[in-house]
Coordinates of C-alpha atoms and ligand atoms in Angstrom, one line a residue:
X1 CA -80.2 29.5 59.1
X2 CA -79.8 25.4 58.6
X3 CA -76.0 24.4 58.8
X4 CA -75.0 22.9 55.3
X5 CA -78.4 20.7 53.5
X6 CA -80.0 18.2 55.0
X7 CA -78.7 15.6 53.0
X8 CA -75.2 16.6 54.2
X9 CA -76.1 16.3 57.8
X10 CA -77.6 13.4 57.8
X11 CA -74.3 12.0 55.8
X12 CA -72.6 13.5 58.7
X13 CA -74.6 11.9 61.5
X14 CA -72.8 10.4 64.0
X15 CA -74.6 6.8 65.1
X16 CA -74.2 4.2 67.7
X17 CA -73.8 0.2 66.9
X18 CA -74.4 -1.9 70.3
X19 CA -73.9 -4.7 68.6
X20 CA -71.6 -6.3 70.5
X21 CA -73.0 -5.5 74.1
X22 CA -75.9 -8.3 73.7
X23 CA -76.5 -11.6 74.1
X24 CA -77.3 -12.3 70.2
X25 CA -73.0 -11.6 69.7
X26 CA -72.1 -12.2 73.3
X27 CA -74.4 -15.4 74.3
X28 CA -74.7 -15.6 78.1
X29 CA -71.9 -12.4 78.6
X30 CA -74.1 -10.0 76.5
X31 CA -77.5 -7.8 77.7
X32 CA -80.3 -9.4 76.6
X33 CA -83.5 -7.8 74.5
X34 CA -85.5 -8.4 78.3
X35 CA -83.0 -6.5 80.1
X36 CA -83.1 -3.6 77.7
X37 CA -86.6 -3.9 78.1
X38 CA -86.7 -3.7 82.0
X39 CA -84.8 -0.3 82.0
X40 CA -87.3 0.7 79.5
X41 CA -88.9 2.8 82.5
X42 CA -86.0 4.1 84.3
X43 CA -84.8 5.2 81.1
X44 CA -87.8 7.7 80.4
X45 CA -87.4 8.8 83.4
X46 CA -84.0 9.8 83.1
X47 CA -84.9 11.2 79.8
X48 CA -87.7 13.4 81.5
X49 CA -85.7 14.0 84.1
X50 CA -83.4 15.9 82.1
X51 CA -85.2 17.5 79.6
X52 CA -87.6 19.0 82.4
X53 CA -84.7 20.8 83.9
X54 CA -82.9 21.9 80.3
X55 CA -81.7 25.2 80.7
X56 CA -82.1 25.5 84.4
X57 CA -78.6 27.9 85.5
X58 CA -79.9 27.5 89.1
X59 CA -78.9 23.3 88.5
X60 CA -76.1 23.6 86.5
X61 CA -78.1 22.6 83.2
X62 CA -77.3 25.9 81.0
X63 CA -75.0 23.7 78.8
X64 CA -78.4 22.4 77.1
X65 CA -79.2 25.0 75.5
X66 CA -75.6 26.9 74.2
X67 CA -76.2 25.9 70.3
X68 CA -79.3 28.0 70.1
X69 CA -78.5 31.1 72.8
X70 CA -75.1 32.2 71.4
X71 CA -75.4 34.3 67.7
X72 CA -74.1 37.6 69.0
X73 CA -71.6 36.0 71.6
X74 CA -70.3 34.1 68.7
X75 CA -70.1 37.0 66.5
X76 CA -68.6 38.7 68.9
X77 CA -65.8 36.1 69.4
X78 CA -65.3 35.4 65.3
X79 CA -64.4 39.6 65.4
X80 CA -62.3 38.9 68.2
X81 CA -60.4 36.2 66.5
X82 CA -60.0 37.9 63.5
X83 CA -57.7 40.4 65.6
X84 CA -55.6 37.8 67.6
X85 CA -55.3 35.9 64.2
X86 CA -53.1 39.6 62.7
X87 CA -51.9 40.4 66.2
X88 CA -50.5 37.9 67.8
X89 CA -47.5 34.8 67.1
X90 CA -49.3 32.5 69.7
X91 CA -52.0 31.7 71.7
X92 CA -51.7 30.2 74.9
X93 CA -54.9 29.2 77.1
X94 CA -54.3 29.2 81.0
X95 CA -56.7 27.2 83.0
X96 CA -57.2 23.5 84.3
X97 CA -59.7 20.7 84.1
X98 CA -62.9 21.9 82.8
X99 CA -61.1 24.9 81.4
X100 CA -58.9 23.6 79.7
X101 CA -59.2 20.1 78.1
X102 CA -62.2 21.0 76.2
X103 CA -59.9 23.7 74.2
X104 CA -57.1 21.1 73.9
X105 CA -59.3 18.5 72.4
X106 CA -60.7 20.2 69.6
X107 CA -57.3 21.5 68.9
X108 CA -56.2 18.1 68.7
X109 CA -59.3 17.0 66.6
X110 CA -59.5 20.0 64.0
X111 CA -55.9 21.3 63.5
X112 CA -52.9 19.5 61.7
X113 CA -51.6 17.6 64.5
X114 CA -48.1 19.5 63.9
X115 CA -50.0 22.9 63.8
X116 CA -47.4 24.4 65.5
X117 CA -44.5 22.9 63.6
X118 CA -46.1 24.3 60.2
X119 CA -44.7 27.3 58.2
X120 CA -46.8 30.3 58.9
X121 CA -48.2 30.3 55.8
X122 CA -49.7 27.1 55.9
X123 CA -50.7 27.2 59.9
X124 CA -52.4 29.9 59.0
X125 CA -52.9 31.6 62.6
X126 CA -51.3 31.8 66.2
X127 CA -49.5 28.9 67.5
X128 CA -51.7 27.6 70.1
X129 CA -50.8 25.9 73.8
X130 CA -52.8 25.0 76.8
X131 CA -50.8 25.2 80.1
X132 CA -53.3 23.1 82.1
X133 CA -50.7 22.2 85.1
X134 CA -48.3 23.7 87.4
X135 CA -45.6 21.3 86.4
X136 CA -42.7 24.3 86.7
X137 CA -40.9 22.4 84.0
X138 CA -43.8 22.7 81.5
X139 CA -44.4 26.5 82.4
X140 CA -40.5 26.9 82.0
X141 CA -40.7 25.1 78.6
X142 CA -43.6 27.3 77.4
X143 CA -41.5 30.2 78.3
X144 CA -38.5 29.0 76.2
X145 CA -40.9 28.5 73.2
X146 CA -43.1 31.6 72.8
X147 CA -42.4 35.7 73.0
X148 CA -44.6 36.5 75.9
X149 CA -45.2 40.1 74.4
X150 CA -46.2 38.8 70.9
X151 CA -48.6 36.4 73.1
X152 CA -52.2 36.4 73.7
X153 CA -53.3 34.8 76.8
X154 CA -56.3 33.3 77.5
X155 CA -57.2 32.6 81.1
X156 CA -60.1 30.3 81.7
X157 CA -61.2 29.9 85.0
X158 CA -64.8 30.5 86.4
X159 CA -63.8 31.2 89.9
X160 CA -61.0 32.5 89.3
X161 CA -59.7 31.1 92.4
X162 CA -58.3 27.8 91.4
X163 CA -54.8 28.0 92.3
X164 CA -53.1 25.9 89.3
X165 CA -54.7 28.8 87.2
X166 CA -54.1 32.4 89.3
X167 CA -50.3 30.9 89.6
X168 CA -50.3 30.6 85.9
X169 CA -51.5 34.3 85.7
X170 CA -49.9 35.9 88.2
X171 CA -46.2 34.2 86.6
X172 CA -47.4 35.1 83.2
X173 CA -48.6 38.9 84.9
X174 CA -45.4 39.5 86.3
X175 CA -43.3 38.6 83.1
X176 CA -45.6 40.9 81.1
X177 CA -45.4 44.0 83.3
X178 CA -41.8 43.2 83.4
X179 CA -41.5 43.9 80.0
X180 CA -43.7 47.1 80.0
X181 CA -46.5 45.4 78.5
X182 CA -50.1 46.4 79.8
X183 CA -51.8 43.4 80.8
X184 CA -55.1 44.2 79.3
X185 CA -53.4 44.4 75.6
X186 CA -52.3 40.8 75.8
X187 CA -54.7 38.9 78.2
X188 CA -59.0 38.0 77.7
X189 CA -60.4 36.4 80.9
X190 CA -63.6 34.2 80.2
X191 CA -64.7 34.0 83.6
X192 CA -68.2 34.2 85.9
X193 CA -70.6 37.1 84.8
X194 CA -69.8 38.8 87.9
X195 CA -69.0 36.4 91.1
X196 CA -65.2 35.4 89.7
X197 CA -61.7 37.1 91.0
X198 CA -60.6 37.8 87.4
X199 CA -63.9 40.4 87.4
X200 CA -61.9 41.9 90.3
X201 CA -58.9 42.1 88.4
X202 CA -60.4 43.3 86.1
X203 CA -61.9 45.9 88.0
X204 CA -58.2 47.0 89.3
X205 CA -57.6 47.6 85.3
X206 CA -60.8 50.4 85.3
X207 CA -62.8 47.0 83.3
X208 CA -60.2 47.2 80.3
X209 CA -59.7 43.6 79.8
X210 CA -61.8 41.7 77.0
X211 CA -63.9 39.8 78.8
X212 CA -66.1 36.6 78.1
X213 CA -68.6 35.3 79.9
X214 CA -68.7 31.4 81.5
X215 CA -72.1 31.1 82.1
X216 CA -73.6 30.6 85.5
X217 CA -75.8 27.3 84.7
X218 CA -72.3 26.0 82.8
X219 CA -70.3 23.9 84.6
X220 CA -66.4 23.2 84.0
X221 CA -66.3 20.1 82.0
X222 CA -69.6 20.7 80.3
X223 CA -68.6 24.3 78.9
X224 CA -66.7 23.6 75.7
X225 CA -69.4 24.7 73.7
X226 CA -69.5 28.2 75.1
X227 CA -66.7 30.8 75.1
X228 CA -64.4 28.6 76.9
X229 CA -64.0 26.4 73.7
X230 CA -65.0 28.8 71.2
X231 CA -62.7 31.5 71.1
X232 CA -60.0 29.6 71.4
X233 CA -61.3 27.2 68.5
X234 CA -62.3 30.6 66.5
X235 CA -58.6 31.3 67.1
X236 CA -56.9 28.5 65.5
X237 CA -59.7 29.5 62.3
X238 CA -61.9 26.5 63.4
X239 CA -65.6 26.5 62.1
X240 CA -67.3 27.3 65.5
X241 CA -70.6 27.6 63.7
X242 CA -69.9 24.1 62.6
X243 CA -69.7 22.8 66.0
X244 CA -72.9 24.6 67.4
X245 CA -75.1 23.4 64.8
X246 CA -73.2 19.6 65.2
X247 CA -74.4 20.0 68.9
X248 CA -78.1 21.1 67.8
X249 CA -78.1 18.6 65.2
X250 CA -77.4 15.4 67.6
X251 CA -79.5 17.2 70.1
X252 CA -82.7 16.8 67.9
X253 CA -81.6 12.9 67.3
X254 CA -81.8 12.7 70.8
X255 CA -85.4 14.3 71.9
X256 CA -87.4 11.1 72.5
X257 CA -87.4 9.4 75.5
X258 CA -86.6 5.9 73.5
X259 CA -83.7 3.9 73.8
X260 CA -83.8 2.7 69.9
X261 CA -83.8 6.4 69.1
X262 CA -81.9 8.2 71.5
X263 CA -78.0 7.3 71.0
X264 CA -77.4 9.1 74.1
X265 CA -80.1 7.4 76.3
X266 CA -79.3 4.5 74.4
X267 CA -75.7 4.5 75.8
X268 CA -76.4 5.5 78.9
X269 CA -78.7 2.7 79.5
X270 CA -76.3 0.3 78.2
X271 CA -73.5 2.5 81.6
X272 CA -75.9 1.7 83.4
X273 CA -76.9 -2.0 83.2
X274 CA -72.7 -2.9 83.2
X275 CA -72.7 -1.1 86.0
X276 CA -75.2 -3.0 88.0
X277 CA -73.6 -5.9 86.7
X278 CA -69.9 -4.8 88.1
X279 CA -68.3 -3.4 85.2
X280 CA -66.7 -0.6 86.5
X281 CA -63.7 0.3 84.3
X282 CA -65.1 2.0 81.0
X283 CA -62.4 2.1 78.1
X284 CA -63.2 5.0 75.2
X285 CA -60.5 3.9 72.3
X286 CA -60.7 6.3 69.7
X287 CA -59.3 5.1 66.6
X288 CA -57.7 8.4 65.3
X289 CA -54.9 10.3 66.4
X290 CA -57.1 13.4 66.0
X291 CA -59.8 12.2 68.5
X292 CA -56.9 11.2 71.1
X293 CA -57.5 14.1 73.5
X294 CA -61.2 13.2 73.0
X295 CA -60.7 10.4 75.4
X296 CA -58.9 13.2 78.1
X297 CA -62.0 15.0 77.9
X298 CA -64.3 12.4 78.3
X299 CA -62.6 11.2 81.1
X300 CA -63.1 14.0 82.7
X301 CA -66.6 14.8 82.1
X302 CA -67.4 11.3 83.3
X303 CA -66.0 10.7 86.1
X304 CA -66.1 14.3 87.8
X305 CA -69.6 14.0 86.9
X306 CA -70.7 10.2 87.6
X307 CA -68.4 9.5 90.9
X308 CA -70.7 10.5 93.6
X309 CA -70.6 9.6 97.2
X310 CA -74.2 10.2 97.6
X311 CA -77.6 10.5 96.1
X312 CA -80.4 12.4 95.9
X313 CA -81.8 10.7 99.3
X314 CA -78.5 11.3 100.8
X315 CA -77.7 7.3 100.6
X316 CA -74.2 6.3 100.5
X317 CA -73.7 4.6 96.9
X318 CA -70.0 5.8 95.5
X319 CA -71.5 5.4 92.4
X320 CA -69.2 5.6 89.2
X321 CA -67.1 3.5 86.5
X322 CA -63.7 4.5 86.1
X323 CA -62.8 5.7 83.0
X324 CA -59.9 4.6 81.1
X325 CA -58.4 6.5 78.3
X326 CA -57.0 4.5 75.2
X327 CA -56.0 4.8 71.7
X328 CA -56.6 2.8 68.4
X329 CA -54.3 0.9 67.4
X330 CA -51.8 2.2 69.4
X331 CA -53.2 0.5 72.4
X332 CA -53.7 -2.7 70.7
X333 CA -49.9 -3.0 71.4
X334 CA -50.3 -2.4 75.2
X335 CA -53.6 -2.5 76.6
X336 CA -56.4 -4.9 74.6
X337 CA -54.3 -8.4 75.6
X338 CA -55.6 -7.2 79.1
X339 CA -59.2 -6.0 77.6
X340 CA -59.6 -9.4 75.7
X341 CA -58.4 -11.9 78.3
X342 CA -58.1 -9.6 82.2
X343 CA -61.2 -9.9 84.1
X344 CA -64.5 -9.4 83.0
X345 CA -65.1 -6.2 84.2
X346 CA -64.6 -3.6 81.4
X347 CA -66.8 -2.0 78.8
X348 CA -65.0 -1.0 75.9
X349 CA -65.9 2.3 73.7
X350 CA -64.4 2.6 70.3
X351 CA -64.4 5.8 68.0
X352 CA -64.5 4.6 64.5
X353 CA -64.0 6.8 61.3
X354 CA -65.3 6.3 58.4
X355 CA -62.9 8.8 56.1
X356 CA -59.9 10.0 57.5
X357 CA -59.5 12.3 54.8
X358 CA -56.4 11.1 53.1
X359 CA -56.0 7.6 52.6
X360 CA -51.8 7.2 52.6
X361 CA -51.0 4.6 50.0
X362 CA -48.5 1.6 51.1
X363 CA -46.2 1.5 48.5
X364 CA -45.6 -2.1 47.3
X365 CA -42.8 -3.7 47.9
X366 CA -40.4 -7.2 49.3
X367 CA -43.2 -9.9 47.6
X368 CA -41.5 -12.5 48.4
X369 CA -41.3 -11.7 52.4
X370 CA -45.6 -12.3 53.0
X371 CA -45.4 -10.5 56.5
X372 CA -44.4 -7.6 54.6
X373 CA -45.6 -8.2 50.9
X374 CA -49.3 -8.4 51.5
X375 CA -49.3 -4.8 52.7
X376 CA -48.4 -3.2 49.3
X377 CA -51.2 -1.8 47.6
X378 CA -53.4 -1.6 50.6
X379 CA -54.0 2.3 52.5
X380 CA -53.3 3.2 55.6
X381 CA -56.7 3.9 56.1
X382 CA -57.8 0.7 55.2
X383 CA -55.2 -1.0 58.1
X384 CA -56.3 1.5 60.6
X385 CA -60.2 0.4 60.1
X386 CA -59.3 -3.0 59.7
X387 CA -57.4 -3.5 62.8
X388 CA -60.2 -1.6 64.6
X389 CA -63.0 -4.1 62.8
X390 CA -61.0 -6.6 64.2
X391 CA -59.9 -6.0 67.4
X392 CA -63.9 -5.5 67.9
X393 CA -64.9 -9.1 66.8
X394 CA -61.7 -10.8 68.5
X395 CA -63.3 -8.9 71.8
X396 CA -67.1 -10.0 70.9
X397 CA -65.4 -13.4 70.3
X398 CA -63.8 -13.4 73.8
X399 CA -67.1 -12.6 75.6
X400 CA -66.0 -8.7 76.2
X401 CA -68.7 -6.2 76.1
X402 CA -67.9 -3.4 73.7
X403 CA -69.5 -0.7 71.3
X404 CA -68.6 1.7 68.2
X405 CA -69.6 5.4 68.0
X406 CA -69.6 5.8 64.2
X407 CA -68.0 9.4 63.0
X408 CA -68.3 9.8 58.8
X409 CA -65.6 12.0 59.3
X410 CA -64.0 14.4 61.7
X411 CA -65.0 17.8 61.3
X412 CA -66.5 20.6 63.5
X413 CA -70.2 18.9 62.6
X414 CA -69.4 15.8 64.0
X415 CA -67.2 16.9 66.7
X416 CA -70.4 19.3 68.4
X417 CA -72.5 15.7 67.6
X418 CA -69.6 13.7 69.5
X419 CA -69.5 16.1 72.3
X420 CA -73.9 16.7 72.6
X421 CA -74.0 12.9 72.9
X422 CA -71.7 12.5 75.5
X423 CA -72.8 15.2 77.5
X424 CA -76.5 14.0 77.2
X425 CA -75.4 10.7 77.9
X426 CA -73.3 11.7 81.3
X427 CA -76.7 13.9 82.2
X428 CA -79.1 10.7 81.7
X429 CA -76.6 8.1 83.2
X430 CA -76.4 10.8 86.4
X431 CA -80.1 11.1 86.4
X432 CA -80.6 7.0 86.4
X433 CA -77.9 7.1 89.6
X434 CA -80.0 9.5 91.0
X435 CA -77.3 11.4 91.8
X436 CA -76.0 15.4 91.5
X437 CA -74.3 15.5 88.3
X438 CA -73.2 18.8 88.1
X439 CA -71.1 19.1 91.5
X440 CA -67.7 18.0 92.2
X441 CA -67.5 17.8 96.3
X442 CA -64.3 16.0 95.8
X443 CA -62.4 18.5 93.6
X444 CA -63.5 21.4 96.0
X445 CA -62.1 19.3 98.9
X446 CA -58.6 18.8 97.3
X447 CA -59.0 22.7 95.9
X448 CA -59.5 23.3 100.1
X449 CA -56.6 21.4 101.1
X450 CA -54.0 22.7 98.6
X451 CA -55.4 26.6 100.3
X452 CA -54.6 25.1 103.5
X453 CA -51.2 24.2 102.8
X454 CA -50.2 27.3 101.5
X455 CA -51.1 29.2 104.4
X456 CA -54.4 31.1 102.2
X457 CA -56.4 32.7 104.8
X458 CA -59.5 31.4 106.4
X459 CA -58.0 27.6 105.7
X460 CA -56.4 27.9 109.3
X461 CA -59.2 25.2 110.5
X462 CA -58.7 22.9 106.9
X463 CA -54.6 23.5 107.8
X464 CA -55.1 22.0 111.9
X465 CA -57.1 19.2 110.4
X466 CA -54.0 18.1 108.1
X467 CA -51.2 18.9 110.1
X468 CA -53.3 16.2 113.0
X469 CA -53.3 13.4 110.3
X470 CA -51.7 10.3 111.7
X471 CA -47.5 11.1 111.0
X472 CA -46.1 8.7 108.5
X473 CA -45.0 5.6 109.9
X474 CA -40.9 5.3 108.6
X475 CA -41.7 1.0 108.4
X476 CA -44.4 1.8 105.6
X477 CA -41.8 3.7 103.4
X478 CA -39.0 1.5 102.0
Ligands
PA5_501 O1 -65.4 20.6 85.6 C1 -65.1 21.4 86.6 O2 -65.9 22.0 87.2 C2 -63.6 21.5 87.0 O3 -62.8 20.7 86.3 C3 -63.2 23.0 86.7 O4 -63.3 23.3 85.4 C4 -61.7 23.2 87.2 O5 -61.6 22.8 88.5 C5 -61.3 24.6 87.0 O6 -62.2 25.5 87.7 P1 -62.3 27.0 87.4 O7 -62.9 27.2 86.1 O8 -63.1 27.6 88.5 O9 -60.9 27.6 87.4

């Protein structure tokens, strides 16, 4: 059944003005039509590319296809919810990366962003925390905030072998059986179908935990949209629904192979040509407080996806931008001096709103001090888009590349748009690389070496190899 009418969605839809990345705003700094023109082909490609592999689990590419595939896991999870929502005082997800901003961010974006500090009536549901670190002050200042028993613990990991995540467990294990509580009653994994050490666990417990399944053609930081993010989001009494049909919705925006219709090929071509031109630092500035872990996540999802030693052909090419995670107009106070006059070598990203959904009034007041004065009567809203509006021209004016993903509002509609396009645009920018996507070599290294260290078995080999570094040299350290 169709999310909403049509006329709502298409109210809803979330566009993309690339105004200011061409050479009619930027003169000789800005892409010109030609150039667009000349990655006409590659950009087809990398459309075909993709969408001849969509839904392929053997090549990570199972993430296409979670808004249409998941009715009766999403029933399954809005029952589930429902419970947690009567049983339990909080809700805390354990997991990292991949498993856990994608939970944090829509927290962030759909909740009041004091959800916890809210009277129970009015939060309405479980106080809600991700513990992605091993930071042993953060885990001890979880501990000092919730009642472990009156808890229900998430743990998000695929492998179940990441060791920020089984140390999370096994503290949190410990303190539960401590307390004569049986795991099963206060724990879900969402884990592997079968391969993952939490099925093991599980197996210990004669299969009584609730389980959800990470899917095997789902990778990390392309799984919000399946129970990772969703029961977590169904939790907190967010409109998972909502954010499905979002995802379908700017999915079907995206299916030609045409960079004047396709947002997300449209961006990506846009990654792509900076790129070859040496701008390697990609800013996303959000201009909402609500869309500030959107920038974490995207982080994430483009540069574990889009920094690659290799290609395809097995060519050296340590391809990548890095990005950069910033805030409107927060950031206007700290980073955009540098953005506006630093080197040329940035692409800035901004979020913008349309409707904030309350507009906050500035009282008038002090007429006869103008700094102050000319506020009254104004909204916040009104400053907030203004300031963004402007700190978009003064970049244009300065020569600075930069573009504007256009959200009506926030809501779960446009956050599964938001998160569709980005996703399509990381799988197209990877595909115009020519580069594996979908791995993280790098991660599993560093995964390797923290084994090692600890003295995990069958890292003996990965544990000589470290300890036969070069020793630190006492003149380098002052
Ligand atoms: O995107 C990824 O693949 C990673 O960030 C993983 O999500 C992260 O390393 C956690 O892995 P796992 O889910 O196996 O615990």
């Amino acid at each position: 059944m169709a999310y909403k009418t049509k006329e709502w969605r298409n109210a809803m839809r979330v566009t993309v003005d690339y105004n200011y990345m061409m050479s009619r705003s930027l003169g000789d700094k800005g892409i010109t039509d030609s150039e667009l023109r000349a990655i006409k082909d590659k950009a087809e490609q990398a459309f075909d590319y993709v969408n001849d592999k969509r839904g392929r689990d053997d090549l990570y590419m199972g993430w296409t296809e979670l808004p249409y595939n998941q009715d009766a896991i999403v029933s399954d999870i809005l029952a589930t919810a429902k419970e947690i929502r009567k049983k339990f005082k909080y809700f805390v997800v354990l997991g990292i990366g991949g498993s856990a901003l994608g939970p944090s961010m829509v927290f962030n974006a759909l909740k009041h962003l004091h959800h916890n500090e809210l009277p129970p009536k009015l939060r309405g549901g479980p106080k809600f925390y991700v513990e992605d670190n091993v930071d042993p002050v953060r885990m001890q200042a979880l501990l000092d905030v919730i009642e472990p028993e009156k808890t229900c613990f998430n743990v998000i990991s695929k492998s179940g072998a990441t060791s920020e995540t089984m140390a999370q467990f096994l503290i949190i294990a410990d303190i539960l059986e401590k307390k004569g509580v049986n795991l099963a009653d206060n724990m879900i994994f969402t884990t592997d179908a079968c391969r993952g050490n939490l099925i093991k666990i599980d197996d210990k417990f004669g299969g009584k935990f609730k389980k959800y399944v990470l899917p095997d053609g789902v990778g990390g930081r392309f799984s919000e949209l399946c129970p990772v993010g969703l029961l977590p989001a169904a939790v907190l009494g967010i409109d998972i629904k909502g954010m499905l049909a979002g995802a379908a919705y700017m999915d079907s925006i995206c299916s030609k192979p045409n960079i004047a219709k396709n947002p997300a090929l449209a961006c990506a071509a846009l990654m792509y040509i900076t790129m070859q031109q040496g701008k390697n630092i990609h800013v996303l500035m959000p201009y909402s407080d609500n869309l500030k872990l959107m920038a974490d996540w995207y982080c994430q999802l483009w540069a574990e996806s889009i920094g690659k030693a290799v290609d395809y052909a097995g060519n050296t090419v340590n391809a990548g931008t890095t990005p950069v995670k910033s805030l409107g107009v927060t950031d206007q106070h700290s980073q955009v001096q540098l953005y506006i006059e630093g080197p040329y070598d940035k692409v800035i990203t901004f979020i913008s709103v349309k409707n904030y959904g309350t507009q906050m009034p500035i009282a008038y007041g002090y007429d006869d001090i103008p700094d102050v004065g000319f506020l009254g009567g104004h909204t916040m809203q009104e400053l907030i888009q203004a300031e963004n509006k402007a700190t978009a021209y003064a970049l244009m004016r300065a020569g600075r590349m930069n573009y504007t993903i256009n959200m009506p509002e926030v809501n779960a509609f446009t956050l599964g748009q938001l998160m569709f396009m980005l996703e399509l645009q990381t799988a197209y920018a990877g595909a115009m690389l020519g580069i594996d996507t979908f791995n993280q070599p790098g991660v599993e290294n560093g995964k390797k070496a923290t084994f090692a260290l600890l003295g995990k078995k069958g890292y003996e080999n990965k544990k000589r190899e470290i300890d036969s570094a070069p020793p630190l040299d006492e003149k380098y350290i002052v």
